[in-house]
PDB file of C-alpha atoms in Angstrom:
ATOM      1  CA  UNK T   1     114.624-105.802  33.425  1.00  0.00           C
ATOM      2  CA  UNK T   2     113.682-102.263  35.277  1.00  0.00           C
ATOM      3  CA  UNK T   3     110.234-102.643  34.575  1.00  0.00           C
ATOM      4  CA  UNK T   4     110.299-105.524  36.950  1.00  0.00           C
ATOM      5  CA  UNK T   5     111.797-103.567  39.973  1.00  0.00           C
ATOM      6  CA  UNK T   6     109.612-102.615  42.045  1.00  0.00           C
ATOM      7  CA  UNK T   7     110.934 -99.253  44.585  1.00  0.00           C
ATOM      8  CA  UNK T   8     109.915 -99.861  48.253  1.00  0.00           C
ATOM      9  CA  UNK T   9     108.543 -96.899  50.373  1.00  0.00           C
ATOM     10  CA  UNK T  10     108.907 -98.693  53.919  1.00  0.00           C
ATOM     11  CA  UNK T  11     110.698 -96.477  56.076  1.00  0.00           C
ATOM     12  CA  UNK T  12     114.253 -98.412  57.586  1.00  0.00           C
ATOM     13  CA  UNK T  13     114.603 -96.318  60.636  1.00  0.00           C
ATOM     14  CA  UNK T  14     110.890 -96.851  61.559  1.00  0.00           C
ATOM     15  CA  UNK T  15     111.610-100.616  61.333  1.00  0.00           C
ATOM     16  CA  UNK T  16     115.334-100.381  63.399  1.00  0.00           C
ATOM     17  CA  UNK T  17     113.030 -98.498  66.325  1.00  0.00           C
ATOM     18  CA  UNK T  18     110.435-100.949  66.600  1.00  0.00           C
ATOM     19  CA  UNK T  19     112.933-103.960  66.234  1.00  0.00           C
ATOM     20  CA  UNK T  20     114.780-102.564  69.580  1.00  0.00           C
ATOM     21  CA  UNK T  21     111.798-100.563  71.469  1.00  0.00           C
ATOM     22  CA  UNK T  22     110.006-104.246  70.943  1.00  0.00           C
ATOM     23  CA  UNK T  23     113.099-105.599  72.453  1.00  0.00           C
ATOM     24  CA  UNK T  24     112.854-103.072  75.455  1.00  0.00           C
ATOM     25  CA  UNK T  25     109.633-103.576  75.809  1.00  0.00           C
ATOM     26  CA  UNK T  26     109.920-107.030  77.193  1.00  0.00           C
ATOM     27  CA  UNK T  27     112.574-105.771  79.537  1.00  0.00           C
ATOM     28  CA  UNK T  28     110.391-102.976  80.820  1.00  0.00           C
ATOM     29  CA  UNK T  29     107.392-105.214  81.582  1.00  0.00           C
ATOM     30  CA  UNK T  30     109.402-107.525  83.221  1.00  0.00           C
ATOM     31  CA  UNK T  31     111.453-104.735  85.506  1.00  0.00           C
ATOM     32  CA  UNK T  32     107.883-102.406  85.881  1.00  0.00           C
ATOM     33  CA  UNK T  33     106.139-105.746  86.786  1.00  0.00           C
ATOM     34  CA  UNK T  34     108.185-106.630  89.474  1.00  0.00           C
ATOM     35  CA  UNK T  35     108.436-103.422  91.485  1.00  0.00           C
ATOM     36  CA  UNK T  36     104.752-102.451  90.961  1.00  0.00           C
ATOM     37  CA  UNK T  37     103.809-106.332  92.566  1.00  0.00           C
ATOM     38  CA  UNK T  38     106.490-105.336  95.386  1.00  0.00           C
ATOM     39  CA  UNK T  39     105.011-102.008  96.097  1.00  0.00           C
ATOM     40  CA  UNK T  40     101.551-103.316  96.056  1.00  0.00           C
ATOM     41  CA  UNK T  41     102.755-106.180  98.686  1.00  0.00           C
ATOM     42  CA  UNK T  42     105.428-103.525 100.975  1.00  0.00           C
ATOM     43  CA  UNK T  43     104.528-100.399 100.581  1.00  0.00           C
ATOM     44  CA  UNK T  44     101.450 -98.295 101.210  1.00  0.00           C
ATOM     45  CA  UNK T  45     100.493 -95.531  98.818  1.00  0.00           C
ATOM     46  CA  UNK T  46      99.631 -92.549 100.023  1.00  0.00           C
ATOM     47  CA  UNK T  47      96.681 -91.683  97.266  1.00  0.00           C
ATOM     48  CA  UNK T  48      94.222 -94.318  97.130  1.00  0.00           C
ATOM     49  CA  UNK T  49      92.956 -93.299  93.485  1.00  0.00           C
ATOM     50  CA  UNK T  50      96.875 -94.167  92.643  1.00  0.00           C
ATOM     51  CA  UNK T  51      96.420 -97.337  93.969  1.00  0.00           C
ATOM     52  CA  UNK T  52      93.099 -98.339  92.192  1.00  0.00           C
ATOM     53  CA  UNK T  53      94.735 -97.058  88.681  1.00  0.00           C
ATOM     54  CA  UNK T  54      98.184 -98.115  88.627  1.00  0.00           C
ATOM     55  CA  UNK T  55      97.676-101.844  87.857  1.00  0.00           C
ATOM     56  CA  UNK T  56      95.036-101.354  85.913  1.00  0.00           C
ATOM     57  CA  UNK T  57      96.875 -99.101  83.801  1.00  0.00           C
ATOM     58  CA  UNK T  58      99.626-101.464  83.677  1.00  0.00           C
ATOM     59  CA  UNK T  59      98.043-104.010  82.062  1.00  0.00           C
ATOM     60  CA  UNK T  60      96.317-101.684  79.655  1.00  0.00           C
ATOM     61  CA  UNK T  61      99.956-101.002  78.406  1.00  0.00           C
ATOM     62  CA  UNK T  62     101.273-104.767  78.291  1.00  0.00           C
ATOM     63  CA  UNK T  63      97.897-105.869  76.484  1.00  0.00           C
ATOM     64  CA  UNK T  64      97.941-102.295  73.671  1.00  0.00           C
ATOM     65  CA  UNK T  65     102.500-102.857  73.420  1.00  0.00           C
ATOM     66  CA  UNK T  66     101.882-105.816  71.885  1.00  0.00           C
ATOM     67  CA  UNK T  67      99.536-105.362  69.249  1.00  0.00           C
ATOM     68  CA  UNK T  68     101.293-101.223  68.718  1.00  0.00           C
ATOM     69  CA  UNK T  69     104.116-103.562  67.831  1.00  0.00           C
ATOM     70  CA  UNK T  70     102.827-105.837  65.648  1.00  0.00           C
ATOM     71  CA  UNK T  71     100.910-103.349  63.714  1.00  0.00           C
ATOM     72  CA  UNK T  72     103.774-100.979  63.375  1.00  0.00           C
ATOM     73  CA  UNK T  73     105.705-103.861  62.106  1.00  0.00           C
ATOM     74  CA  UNK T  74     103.616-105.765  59.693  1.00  0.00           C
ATOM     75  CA  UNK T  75     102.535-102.481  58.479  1.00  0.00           C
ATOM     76  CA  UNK T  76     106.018-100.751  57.457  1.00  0.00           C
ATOM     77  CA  UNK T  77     106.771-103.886  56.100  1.00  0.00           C
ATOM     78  CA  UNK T  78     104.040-104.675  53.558  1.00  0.00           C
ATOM     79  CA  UNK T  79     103.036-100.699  52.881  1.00  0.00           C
ATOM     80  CA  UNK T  80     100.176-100.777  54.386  1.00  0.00           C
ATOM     81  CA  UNK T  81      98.512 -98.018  55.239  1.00  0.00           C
ATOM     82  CA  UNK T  82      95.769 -98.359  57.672  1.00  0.00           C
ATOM     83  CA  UNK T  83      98.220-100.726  59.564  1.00  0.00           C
ATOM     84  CA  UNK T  84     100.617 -97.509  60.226  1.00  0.00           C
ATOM     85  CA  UNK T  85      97.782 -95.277  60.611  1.00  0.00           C
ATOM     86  CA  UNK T  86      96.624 -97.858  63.998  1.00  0.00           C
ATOM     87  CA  UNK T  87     100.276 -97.892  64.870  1.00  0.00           C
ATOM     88  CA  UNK T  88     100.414 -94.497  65.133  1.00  0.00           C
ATOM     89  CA  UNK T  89      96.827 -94.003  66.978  1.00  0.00           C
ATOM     90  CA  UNK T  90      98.230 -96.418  69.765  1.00  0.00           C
ATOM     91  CA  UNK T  91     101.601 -94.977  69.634  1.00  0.00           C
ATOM     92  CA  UNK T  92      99.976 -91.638  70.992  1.00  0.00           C
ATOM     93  CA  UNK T  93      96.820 -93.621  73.618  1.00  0.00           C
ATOM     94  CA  UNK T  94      97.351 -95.295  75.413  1.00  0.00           C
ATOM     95  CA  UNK T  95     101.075 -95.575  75.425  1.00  0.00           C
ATOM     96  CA  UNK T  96     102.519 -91.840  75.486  1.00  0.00           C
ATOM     97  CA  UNK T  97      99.773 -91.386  78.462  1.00  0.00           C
ATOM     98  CA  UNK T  98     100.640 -94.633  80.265  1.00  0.00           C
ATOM     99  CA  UNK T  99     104.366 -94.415  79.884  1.00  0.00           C
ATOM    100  CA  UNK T 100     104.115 -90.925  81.396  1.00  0.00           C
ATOM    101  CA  UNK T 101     101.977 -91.621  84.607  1.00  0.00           C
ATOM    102  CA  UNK T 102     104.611 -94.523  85.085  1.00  0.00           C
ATOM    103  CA  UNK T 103     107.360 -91.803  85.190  1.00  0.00           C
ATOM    104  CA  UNK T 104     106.388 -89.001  86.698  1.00  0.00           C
ATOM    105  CA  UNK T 105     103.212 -89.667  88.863  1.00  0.00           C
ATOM    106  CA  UNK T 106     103.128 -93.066  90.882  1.00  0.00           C
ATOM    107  CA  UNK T 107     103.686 -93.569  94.219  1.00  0.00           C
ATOM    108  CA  UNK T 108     105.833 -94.736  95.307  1.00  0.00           C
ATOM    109  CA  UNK T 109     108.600 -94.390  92.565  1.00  0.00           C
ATOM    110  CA  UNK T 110     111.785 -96.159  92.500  1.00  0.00           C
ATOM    111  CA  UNK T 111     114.705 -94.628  90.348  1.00  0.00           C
ATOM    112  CA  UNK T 112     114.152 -97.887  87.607  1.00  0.00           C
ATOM    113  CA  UNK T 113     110.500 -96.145  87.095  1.00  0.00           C
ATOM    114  CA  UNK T 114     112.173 -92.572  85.758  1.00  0.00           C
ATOM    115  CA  UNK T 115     115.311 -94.306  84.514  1.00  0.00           C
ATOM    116  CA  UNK T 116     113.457 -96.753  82.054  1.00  0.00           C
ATOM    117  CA  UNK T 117     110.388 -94.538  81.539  1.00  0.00           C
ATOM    118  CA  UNK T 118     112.280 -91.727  80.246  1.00  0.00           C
ATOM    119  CA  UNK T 119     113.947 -93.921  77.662  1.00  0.00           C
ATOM    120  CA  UNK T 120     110.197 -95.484  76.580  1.00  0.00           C
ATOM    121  CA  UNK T 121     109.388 -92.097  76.229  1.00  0.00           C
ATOM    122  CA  UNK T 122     112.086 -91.141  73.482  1.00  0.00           C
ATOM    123  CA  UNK T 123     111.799 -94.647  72.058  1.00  0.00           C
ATOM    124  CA  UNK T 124     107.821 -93.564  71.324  1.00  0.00           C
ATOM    125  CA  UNK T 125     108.779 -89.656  70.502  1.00  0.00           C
ATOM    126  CA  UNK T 126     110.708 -90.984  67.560  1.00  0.00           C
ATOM    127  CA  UNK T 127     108.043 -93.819  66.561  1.00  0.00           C
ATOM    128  CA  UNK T 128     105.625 -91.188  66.609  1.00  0.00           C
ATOM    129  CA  UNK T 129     107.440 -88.660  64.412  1.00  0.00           C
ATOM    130  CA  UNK T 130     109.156 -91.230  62.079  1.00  0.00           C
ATOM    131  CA  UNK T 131     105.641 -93.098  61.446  1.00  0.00           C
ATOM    132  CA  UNK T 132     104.173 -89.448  60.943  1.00  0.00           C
ATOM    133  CA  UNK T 133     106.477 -89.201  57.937  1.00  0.00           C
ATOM    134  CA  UNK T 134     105.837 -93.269  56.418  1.00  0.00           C
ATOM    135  CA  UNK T 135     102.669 -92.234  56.470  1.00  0.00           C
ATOM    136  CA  UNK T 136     102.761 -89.372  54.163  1.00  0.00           C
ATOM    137  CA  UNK T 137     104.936 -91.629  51.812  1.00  0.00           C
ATOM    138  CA  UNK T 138     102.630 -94.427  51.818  1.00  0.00           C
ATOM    139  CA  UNK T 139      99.469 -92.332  51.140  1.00  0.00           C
ATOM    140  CA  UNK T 140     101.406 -90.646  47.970  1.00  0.00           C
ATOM    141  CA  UNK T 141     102.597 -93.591  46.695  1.00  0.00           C
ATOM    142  CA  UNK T 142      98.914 -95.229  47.039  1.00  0.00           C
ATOM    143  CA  UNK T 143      97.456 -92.670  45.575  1.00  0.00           C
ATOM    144  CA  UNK T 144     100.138 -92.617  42.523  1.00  0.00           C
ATOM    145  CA  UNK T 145      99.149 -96.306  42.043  1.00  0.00           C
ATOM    146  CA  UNK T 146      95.367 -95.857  41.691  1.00  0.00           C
ATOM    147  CA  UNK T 147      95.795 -92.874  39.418  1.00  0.00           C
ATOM    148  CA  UNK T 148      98.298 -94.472  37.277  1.00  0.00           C
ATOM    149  CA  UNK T 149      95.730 -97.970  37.294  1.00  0.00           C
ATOM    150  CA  UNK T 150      93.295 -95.237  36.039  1.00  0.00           C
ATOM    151  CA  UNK T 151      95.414 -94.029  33.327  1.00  0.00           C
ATOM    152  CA  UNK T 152      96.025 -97.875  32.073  1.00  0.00           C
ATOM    153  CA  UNK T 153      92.448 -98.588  32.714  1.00  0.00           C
ATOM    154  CA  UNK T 154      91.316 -95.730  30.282  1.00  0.00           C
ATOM    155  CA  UNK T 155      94.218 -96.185  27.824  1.00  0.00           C
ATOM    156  CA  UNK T 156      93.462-100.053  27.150  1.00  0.00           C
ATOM    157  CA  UNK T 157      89.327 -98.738  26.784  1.00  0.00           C
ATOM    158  CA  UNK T 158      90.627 -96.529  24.032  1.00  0.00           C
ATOM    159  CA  UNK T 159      93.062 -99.116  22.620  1.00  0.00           C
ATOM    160  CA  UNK T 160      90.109-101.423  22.177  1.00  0.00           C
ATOM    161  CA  UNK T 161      87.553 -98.386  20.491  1.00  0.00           C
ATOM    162  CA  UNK T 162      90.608 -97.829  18.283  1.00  0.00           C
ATOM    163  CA  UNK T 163      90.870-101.880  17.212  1.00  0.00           C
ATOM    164  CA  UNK T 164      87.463-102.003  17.031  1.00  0.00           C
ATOM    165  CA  UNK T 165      86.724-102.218  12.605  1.00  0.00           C
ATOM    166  CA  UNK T 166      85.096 -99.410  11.254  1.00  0.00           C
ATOM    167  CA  UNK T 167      82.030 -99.955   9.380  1.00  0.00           C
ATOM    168  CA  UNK T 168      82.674 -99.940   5.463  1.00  0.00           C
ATOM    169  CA  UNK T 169      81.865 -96.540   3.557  1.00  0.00           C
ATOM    170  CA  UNK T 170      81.085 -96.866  -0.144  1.00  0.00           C
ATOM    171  CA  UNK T 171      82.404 -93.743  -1.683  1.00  0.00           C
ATOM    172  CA  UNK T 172      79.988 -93.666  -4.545  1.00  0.00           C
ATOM    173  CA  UNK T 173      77.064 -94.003  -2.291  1.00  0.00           C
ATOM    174  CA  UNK T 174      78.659 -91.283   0.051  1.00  0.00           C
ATOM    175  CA  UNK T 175      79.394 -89.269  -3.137  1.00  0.00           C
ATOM    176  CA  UNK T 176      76.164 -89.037  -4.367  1.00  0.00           C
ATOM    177  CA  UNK T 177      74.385 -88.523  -1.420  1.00  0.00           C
ATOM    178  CA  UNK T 178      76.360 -85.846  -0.425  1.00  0.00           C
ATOM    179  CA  UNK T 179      75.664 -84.045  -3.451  1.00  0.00           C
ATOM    180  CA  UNK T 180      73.479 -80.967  -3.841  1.00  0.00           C
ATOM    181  CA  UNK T 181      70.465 -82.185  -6.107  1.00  0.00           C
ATOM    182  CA  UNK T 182      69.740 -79.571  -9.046  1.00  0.00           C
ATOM    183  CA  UNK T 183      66.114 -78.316  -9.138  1.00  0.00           C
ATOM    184  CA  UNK T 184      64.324 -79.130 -12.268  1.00  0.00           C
ATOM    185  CA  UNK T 185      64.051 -77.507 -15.372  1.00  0.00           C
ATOM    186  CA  UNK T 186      61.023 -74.919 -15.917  1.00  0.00           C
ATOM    187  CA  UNK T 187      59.023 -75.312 -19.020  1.00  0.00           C
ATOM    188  CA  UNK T 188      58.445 -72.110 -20.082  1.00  0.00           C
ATOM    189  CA  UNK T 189      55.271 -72.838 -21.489  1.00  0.00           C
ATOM    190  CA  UNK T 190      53.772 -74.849 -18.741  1.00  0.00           C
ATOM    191  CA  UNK T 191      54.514 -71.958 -16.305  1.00  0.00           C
ATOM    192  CA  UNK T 192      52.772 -69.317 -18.993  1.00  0.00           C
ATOM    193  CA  UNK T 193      49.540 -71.562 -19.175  1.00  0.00           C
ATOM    194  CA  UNK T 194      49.302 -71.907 -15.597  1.00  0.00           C
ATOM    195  CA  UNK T 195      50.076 -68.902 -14.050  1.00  0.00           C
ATOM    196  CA  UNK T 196      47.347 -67.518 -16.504  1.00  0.00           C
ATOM    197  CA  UNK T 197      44.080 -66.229 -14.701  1.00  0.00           C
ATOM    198  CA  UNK T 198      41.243 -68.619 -15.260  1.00  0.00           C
ATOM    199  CA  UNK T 199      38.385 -66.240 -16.524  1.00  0.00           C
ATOM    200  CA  UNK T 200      35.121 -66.012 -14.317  1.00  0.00           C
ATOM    201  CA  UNK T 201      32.167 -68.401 -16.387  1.00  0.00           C
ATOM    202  CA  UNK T 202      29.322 -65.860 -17.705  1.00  0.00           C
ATOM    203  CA  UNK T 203      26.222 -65.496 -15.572  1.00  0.00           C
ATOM    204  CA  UNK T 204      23.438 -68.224 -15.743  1.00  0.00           C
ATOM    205  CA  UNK T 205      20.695 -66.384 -18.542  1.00  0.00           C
ATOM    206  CA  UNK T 206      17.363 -65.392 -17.098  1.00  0.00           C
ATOM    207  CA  UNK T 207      14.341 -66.572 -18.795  1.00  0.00           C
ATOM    208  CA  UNK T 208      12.477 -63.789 -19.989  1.00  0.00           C
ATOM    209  CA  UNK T 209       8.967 -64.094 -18.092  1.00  0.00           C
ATOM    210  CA  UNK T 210       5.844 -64.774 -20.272  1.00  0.00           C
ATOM    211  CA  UNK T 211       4.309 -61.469 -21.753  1.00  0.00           C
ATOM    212  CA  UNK T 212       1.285 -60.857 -20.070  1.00  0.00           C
ATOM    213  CA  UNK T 213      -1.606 -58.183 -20.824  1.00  0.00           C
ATOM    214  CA  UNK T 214      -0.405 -54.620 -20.348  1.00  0.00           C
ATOM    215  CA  UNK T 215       3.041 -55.880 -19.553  1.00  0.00           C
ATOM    216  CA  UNK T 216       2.386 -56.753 -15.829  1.00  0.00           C
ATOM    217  CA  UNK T 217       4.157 -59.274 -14.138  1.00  0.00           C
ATOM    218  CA  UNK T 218       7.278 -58.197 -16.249  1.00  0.00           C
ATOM    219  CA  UNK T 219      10.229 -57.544 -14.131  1.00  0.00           C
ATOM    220  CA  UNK T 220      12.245 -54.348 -15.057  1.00  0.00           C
ATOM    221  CA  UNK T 221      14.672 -55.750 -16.611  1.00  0.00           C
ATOM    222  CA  UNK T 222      12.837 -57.791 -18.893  1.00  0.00           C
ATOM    223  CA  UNK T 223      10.248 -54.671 -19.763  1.00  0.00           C
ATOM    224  CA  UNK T 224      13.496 -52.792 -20.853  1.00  0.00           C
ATOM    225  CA  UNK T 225      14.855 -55.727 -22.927  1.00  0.00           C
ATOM    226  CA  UNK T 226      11.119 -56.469 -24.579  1.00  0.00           C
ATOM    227  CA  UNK T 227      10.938 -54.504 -27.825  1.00  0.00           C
ATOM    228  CA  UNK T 228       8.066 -52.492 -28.255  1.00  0.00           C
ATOM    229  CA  UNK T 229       5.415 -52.390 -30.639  1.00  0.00           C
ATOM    230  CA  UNK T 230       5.744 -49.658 -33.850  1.00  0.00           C
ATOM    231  CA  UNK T 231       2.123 -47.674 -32.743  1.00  0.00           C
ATOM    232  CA  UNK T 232       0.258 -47.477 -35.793  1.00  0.00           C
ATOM    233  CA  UNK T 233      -0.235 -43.834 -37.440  1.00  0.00           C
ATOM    234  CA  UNK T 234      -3.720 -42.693 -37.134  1.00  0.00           C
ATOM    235  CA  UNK T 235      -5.437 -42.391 -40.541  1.00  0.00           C
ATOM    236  CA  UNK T 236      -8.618 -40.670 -41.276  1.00  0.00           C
ATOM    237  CA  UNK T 237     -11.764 -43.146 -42.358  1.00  0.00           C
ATOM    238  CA  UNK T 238     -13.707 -42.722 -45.202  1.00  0.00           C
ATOM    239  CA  UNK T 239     -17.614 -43.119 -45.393  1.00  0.00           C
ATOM    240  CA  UNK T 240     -17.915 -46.735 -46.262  1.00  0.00           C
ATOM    241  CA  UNK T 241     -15.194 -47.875 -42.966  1.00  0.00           C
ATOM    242  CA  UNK T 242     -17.558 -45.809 -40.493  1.00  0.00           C
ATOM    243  CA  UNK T 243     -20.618 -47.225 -41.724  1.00  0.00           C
ATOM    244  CA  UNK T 244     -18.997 -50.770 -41.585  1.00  0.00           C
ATOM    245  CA  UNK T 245     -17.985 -49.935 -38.046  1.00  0.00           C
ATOM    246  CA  UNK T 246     -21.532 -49.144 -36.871  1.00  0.00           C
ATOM    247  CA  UNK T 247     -22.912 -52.164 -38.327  1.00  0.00           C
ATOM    248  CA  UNK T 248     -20.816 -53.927 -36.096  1.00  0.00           C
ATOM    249  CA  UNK T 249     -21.563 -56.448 -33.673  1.00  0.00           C
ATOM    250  CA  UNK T 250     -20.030 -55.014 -29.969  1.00  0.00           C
ATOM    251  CA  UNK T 251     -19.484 -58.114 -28.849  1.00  0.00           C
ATOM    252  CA  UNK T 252     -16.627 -58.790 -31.830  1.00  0.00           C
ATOM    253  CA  UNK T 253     -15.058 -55.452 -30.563  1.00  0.00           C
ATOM    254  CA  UNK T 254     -13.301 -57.491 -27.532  1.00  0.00           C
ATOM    255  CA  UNK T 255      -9.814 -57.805 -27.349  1.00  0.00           C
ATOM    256  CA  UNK T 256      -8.627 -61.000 -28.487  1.00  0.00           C
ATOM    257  CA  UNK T 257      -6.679 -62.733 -25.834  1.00  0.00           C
ATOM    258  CA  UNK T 258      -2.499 -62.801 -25.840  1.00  0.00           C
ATOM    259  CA  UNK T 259      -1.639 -66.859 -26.850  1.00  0.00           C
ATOM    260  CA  UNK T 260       0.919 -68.644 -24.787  1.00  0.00           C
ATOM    261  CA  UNK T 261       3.984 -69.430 -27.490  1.00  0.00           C
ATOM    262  CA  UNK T 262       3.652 -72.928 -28.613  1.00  0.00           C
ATOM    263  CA  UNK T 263      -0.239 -72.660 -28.876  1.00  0.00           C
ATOM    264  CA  UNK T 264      -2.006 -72.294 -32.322  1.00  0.00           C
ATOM    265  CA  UNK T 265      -2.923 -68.573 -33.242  1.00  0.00           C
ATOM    266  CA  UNK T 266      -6.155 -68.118 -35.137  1.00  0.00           C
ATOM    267  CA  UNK T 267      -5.396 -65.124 -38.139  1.00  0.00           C
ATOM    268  CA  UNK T 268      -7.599 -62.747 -37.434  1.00  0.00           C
ATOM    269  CA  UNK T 269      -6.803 -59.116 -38.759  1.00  0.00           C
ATOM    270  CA  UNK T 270      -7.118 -55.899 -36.886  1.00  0.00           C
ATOM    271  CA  UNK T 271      -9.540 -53.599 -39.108  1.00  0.00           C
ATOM    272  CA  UNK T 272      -7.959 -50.888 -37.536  1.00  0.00           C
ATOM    273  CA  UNK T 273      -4.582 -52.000 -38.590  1.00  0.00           C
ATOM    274  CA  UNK T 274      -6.461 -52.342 -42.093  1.00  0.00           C
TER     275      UNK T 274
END
């Protein structure tokens, strides 16, 4: 049941002012009316500039009192704030600055003009400072409102995240993926033959060049490698050899020439190698 009261922030004694300055108000524009038509018709004023302002100022007031009133009113009533805020703007021009000139500063003045002025004056003193202070009330409890609207408007977003389901976890798949996976096992073996170094492969063999008459054209290598010939010991001829080796023909004393291997040979034998 209290969370359907509702506390009201209009200000009473604002309202009881404007109920009886409204009131006072007709009385004074009737009263001021009057006298400022008779001293426009009787009597001469002795500034002209006073006589070119006063009426207009007059109805400048009549026209701004009636809608200072109604603003002041409808505003206290229903809390609202830019309604008190123009109540109070017209409170202070064009009303302060018209009331005043009707007091103290036309000409002529009849004793009604400072009589009634003076009390228009306090009647607007105590608008103006009473308003001032509705004002300050209305702006605080506005401001309450849209924070606490805030505070609803976030609390109902987090109501809804909260109601909102949850996607389903599956412990086992949460289980095992959270797990640290072991590294494998090292075969002992495996690791031996492969970290082994891979010998280099043996150089490519060099074909030994052909052997050719004196042994040139042999590279050094090959000349070292070649196995030489045992020299055959020097023997002393007899009679019969010499002879035999004049007789000879000089043409059978050449060199026989070095076969290529694969080719037939023919057997002939050294005589000097007997």
């Amino acid at each position: 049941m209290d969370d359907d009261l509702v506390e009201i922030k209009s200000s009473l004694g604002l309202q009881v002012l404007m109920y009886y300055q409204g009131f006072f108000s007709l009385l004074y524009l009737a009263v001021s009316g009057g006298c400022l038509l008779n001293k426009m018709a009787n009597y001469e004023f002795s500034n002209a500039i006073l006589e070119l302002v006063t009426f207009p100022i007059f109805c400048l007031w009549t026209v701004t009192e009636v809608a200072r009133v109604g603003l002041g009113y409808v505003g206290n009533v229903k809390e609202k704030v830019p309604m008190v805020s123009a109540f109070l703007l017209l409170t202070i021009f064009p009303q302060l600055v018209a009331v005043s000139f009707f007091t103290f500063l036309q000409d002529p003045k009849f004793p009604f003009d400072s009589a009634c002025g003076s009390i228009m004056l306090v009647f607007l003193v105590l608008e103006l400072v009473i308003g001032k202070r509705t004002l300050d009330v209305l702006i605080a409890r506005q401001t309450a409102q849209f924070f606490r609207l805030c505070q609803e408007a976030e609390l109902e977003r987090m109501r809804a995240t909260d109601a909102a389901p949850s996607p389903s976890v599956d412990p086992i798949t949460t289980t095992t993926t959270t797990e640290a996976v072991p590294p494998p096992p090292v075969d002992p073996i495996t690791t031996t033959t492969t970290t082994e170094s891979v010998p280099p492969p043996p150089p490519p063999e060099v074909a030994a060049p052909a052997p050719t008459r004196g042994g040139r054209g042999e590279s050094r290598a090959g000349a070292h490698r070649r196995r030489r010939r045992p020299v055959p010991r020097e023997r002393t001829l007899n009679t019969d050899e010499t002879e035999s080796l004049l007789s000879r023909d000089p043409s059978e004393d050449e060199e026989p020439s070095i076969k290529q291997p694969g080719e037939p040979t023919d057997d002939v034998t050294n005589p000097l190698l007997g």
